[in-house]
PDB file of C-alpha atoms and ligand atoms in Angstrom:
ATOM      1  CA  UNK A   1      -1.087  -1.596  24.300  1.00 86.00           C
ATOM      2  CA  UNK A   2      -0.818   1.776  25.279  1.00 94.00           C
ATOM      3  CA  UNK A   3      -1.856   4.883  23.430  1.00 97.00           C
ATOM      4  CA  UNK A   4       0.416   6.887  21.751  1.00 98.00           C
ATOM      5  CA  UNK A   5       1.401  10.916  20.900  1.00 98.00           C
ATOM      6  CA  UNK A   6       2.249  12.023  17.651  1.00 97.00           C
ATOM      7  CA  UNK A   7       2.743  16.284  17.443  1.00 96.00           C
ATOM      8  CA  UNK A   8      -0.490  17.100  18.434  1.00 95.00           C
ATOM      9  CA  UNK A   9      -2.988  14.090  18.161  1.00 97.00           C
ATOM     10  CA  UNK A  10      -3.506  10.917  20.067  1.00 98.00           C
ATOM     11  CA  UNK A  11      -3.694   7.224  18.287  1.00 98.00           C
ATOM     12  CA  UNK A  12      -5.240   4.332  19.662  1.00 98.00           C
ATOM     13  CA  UNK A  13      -4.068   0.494  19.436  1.00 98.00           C
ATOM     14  CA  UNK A  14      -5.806  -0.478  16.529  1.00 98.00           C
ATOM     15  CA  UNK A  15      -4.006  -3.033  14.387  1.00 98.00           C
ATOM     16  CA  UNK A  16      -1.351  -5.537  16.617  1.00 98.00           C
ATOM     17  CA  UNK A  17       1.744  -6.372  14.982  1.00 98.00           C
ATOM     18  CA  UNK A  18       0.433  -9.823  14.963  1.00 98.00           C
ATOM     19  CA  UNK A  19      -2.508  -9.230  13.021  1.00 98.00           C
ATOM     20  CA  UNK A  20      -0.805  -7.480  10.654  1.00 98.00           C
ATOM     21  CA  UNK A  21       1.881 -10.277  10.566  1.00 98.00           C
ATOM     22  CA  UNK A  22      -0.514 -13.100   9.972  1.00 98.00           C
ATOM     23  CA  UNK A  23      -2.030 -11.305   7.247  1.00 98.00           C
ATOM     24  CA  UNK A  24       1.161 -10.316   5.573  1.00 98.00           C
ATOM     25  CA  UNK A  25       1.533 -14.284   6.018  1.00 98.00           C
ATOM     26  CA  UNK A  26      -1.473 -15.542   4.101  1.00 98.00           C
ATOM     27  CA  UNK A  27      -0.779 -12.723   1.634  1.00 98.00           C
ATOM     28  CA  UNK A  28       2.340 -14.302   0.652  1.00 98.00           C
ATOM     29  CA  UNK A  29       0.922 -17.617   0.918  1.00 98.00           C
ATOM     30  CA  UNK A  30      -1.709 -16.885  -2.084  1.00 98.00           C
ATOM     31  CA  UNK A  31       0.844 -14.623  -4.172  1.00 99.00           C
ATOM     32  CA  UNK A  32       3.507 -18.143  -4.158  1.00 98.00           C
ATOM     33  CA  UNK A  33       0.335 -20.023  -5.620  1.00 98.00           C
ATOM     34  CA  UNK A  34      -0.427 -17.365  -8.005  1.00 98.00           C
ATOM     35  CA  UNK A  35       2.668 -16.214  -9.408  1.00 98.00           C
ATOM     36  CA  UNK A  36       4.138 -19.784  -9.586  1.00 98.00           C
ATOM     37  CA  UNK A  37       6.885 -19.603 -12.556  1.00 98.00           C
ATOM     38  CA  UNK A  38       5.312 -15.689 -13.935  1.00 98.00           C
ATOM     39  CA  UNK A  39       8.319 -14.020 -12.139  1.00 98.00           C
ATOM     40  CA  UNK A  40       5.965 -11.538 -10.952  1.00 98.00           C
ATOM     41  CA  UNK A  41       7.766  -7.990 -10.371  1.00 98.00           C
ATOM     42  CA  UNK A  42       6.076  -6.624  -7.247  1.00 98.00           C
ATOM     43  CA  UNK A  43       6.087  -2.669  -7.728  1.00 98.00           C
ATOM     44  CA  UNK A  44       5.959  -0.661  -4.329  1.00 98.00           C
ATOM     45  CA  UNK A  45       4.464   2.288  -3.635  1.00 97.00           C
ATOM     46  CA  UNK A  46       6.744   4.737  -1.493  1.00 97.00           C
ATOM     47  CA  UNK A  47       6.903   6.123   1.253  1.00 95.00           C
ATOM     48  CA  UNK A  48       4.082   4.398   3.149  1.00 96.00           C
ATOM     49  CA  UNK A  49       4.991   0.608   1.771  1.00 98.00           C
ATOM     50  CA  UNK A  50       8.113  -0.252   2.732  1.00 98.00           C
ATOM     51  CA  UNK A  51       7.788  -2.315   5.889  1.00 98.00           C
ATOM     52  CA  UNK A  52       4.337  -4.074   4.220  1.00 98.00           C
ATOM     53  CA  UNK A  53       6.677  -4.529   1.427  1.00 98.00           C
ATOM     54  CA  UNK A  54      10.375  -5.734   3.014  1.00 98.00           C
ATOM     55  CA  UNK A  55       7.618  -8.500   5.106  1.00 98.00           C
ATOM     56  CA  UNK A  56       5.403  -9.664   2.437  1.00 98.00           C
ATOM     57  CA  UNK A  57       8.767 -10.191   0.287  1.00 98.00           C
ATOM     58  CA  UNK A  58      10.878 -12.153   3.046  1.00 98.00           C
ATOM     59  CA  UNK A  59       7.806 -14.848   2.543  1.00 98.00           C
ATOM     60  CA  UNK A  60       7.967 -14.968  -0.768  1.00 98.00           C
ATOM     61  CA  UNK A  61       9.413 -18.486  -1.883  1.00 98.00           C
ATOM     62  CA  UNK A  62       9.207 -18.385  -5.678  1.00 98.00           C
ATOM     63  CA  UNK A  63      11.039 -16.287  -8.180  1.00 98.00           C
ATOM     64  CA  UNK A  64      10.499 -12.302  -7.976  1.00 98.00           C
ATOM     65  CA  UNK A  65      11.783  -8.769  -7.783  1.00 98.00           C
ATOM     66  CA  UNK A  66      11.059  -5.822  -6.370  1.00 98.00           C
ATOM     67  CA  UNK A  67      11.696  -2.144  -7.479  1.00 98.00           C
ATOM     68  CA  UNK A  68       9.635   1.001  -5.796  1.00 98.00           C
ATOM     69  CA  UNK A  69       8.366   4.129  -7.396  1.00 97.00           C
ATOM     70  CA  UNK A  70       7.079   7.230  -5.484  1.00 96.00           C
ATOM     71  CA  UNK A  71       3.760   8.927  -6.325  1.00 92.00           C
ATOM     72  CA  UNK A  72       2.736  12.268  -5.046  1.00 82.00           C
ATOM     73  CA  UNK A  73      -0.124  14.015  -5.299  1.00 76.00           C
ATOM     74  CA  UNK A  74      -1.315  17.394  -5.759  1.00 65.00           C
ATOM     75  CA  UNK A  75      -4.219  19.584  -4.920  1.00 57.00           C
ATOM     76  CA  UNK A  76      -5.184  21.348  -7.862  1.00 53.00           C
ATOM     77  CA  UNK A  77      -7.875  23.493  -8.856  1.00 52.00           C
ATOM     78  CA  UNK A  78      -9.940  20.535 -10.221  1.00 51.00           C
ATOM     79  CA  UNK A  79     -11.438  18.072  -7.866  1.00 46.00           C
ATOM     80  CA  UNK A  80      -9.717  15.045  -9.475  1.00 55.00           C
ATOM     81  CA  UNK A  81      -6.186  16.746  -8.531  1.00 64.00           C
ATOM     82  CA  UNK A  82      -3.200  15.583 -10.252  1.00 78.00           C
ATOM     83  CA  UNK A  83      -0.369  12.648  -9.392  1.00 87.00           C
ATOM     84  CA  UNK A  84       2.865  13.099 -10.236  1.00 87.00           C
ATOM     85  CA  UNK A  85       5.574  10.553 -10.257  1.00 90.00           C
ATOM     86  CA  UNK A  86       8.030  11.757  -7.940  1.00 89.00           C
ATOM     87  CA  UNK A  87      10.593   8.484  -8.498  1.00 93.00           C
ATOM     88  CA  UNK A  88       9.886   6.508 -11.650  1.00 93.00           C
ATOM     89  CA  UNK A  89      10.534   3.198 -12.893  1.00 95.00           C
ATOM     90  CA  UNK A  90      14.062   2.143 -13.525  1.00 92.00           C
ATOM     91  CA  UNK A  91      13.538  -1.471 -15.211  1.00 94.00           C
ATOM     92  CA  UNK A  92      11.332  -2.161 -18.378  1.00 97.00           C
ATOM     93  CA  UNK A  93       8.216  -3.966 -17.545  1.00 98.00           C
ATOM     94  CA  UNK A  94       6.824  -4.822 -20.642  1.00 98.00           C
ATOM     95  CA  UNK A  95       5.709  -8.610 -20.589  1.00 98.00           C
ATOM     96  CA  UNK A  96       6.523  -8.394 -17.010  1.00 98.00           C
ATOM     97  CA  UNK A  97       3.537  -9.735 -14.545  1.00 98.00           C
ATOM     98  CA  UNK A  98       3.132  -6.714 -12.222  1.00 98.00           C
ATOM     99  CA  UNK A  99       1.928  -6.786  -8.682  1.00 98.00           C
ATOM    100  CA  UNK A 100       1.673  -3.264  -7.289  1.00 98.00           C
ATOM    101  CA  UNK A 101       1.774  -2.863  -3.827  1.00 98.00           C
ATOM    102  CA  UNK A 102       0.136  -0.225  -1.269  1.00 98.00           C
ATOM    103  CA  UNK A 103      -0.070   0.413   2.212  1.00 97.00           C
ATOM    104  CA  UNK A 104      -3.203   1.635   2.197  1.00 97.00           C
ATOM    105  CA  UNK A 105      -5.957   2.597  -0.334  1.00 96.00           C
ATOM    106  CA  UNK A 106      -8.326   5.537   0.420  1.00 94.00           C
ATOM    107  CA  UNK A 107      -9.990   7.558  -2.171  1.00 93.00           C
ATOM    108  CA  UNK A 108      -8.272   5.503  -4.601  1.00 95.00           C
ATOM    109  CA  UNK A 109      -6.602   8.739  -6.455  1.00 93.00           C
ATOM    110  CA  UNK A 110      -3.286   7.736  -6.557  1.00 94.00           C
ATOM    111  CA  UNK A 111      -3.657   4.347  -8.176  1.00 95.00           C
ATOM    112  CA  UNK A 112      -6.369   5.659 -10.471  1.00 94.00           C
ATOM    113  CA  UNK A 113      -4.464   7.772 -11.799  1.00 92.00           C
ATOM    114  CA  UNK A 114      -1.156   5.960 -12.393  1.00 95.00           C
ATOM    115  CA  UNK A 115      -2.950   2.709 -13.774  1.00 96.00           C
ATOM    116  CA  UNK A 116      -2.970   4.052 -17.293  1.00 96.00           C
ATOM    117  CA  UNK A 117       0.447   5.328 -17.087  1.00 95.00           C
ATOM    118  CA  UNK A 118       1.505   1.661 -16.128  1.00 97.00           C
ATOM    119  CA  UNK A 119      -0.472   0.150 -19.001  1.00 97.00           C
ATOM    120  CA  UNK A 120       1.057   2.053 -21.447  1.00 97.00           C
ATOM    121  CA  UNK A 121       4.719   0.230 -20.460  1.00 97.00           C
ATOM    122  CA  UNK A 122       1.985  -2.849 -22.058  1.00 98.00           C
ATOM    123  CA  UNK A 123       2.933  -5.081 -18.624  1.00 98.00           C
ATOM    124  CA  UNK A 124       1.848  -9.169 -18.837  1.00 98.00           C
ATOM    125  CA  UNK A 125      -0.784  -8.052 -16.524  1.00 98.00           C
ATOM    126  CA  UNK A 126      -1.189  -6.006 -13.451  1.00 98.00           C
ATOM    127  CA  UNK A 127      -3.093  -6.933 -10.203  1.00 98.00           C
ATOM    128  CA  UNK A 128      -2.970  -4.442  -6.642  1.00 98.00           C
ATOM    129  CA  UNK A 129      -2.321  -5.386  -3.494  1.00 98.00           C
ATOM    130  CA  UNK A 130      -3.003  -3.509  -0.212  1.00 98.00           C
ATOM    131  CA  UNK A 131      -2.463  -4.282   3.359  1.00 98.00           C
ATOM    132  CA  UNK A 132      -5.479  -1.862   4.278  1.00 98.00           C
ATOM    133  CA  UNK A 133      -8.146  -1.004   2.185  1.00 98.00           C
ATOM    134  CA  UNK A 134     -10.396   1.834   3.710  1.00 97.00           C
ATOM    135  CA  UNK A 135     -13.435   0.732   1.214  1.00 95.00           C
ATOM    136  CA  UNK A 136     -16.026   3.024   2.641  1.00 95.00           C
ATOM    137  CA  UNK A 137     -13.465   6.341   1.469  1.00 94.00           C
ATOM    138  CA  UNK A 138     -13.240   5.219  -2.604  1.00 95.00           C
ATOM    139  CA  UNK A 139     -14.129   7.837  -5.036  1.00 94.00           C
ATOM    140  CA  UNK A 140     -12.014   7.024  -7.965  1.00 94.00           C
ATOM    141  CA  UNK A 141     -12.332   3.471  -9.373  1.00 92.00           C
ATOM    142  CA  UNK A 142      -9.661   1.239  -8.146  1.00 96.00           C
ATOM    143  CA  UNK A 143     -10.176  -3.386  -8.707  1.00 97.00           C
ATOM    144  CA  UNK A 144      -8.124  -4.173  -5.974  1.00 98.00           C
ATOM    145  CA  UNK A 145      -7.120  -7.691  -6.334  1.00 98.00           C
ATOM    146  CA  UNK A 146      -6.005  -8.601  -2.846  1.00 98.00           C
ATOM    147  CA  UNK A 147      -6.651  -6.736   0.345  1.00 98.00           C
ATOM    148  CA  UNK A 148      -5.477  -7.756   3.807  1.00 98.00           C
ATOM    149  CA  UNK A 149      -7.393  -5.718   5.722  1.00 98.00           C
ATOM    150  CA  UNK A 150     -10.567  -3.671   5.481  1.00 98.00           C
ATOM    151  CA  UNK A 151     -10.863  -0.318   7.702  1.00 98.00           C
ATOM    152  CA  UNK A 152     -13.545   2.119   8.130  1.00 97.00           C
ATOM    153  CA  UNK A 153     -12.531   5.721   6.800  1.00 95.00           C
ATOM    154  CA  UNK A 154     -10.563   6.901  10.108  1.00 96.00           C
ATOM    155  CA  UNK A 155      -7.175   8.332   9.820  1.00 96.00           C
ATOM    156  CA  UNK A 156      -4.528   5.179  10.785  1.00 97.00           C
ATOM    157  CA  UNK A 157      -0.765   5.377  11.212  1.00 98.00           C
ATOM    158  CA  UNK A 158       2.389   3.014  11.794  1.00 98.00           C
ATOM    159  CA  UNK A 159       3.735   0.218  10.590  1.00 98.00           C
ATOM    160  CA  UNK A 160       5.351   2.836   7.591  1.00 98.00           C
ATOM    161  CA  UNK A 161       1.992   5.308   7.516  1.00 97.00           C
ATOM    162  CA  UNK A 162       2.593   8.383   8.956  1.00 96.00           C
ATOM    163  CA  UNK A 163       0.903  11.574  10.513  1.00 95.00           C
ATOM    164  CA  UNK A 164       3.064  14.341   9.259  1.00 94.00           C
ATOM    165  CA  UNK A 165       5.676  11.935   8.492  1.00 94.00           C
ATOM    166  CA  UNK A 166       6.288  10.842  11.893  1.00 97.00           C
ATOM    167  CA  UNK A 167       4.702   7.590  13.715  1.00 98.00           C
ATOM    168  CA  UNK A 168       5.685   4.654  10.864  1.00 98.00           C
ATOM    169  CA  UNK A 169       8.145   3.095  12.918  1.00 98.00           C
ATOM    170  CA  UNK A 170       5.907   1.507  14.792  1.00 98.00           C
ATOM    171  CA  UNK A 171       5.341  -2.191  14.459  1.00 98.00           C
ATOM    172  CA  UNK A 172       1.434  -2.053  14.916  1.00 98.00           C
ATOM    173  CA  UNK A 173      -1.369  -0.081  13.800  1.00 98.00           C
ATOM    174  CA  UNK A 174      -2.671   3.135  15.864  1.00 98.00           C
ATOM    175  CA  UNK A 175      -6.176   4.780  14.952  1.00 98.00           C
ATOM    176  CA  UNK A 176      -6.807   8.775  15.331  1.00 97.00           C
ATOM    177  CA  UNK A 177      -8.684   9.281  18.407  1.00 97.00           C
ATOM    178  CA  UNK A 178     -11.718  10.601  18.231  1.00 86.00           C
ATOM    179  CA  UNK A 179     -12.754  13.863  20.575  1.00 75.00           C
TER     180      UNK A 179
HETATM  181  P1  XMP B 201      -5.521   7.525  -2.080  1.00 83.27           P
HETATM  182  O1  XMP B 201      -6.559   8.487  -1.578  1.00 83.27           O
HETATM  183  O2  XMP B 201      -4.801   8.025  -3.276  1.00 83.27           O
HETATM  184  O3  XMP B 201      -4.504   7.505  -0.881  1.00 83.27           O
HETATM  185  O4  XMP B 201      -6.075   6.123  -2.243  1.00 83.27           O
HETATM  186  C1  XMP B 201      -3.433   6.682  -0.878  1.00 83.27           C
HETATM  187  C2  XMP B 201      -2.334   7.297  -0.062  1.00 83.27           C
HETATM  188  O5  XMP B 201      -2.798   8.267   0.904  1.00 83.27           O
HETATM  189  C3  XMP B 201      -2.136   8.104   2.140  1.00 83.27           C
HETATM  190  N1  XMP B 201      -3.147   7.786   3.181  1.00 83.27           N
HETATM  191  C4  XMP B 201      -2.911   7.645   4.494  1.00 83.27           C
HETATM  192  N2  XMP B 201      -1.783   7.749   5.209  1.00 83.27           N
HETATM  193  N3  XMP B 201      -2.984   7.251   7.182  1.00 83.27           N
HETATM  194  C5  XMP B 201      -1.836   7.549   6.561  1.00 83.27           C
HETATM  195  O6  XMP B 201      -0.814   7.615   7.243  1.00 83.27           O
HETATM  196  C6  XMP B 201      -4.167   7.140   6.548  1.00 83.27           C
HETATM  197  O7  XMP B 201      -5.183   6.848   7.183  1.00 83.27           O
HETATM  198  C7  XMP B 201      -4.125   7.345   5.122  1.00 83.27           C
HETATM  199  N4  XMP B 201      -5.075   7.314   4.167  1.00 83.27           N
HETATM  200  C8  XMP B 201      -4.435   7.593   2.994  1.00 83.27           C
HETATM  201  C9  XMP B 201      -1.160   6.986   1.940  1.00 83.27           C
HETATM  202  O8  XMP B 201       0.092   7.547   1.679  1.00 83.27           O
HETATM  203  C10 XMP B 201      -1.640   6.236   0.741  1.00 83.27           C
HETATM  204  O9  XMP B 201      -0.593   5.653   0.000  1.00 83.27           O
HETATM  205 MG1   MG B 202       1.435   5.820   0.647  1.00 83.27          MG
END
């Protein structure tokens, strides 16, 4: 696979779409055994998530919805920073088995900081589900409850992550090339 230009840095192949298919695969395989007659409500975190999302849900055989939220976050002048919710929930999720799911977890900010919002809507239970998980990069305190993939702490895009919001329609994974 060739490399590839996006504005003014160079990616390498890192991730094929077939990797990233078969693990989107087994995913779905574990969530079906799981969530077996819960009616989970798989919660997806925008922008980055869609296409990890719109596969892992195609291979999901039991009952389920989906609904998305979008979570930004802010620089501010503490170090913890602040995440706002830029899209909210639209359906009541109290009782409701909630499986949240993520592109890609890094410092962990973003979910740390919306879990307690979440909780208070007293959900069945929520677990998190990522298709990369950049362990080495955690700061704030995330249990994530099924990871396909573990990276080092590089900058990745495609397959819906972007650099400066370009480069997620790609169908594989591209790494930040190193000088
Ligand atoms: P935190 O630090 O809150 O980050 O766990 C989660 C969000 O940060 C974005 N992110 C990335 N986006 N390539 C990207 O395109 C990356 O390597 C990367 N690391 C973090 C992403 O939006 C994720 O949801
Ligand atoms: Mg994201």
């Amino acid at each position: 696979m060739p490399s590839i230009k996006i504005l003014d840095k160079e990616f390498v192949p890192y991730l094929s779409e077939q990797t990233i298919q078969e693990k989107i695969a087994e995913l779905a395989i574990q969530l079906n055994k799981d969530y077996e007659g819960k009616k989970p409500l798989f919660l997806s975190i925008l922008n980055g998530s869609f296409l990890f999302t719109a596969d892992l849900f195609k291979q999901i055989t039991i009952e389920a919805e989906v609904s998305f939220i979008k979570l930004a976050s802010y620089k501010g002048t503490s170090s913890t920073g602040n995440v706002i919710t830029a899209i909210g929930l639209d359906i009541n999720v109290k009782d409701r088995h909630i499986v949240i799911l993520e592109d890609i977890i890094d410092t962990g900010k973003t979910l740390h900081h919306y879990l307690p919002q979440l909780a208070n809507m007293q959900p069945a239970s929520v677990k998190i589900a990522v298709l990369l998980n950049k362990k080495e990069a955690l700061q704030f305190p995330v249990d994530i409850d099924y990871s396909c993939i573990d990276i080092p702490n590089k900058f990745v895009v495609g397959y819906g992550l972007d650099y400066d919001g370009l480069g997620r329609n790609n169908k594989a994974i591209y790494q930040l090339k190193e000088d």
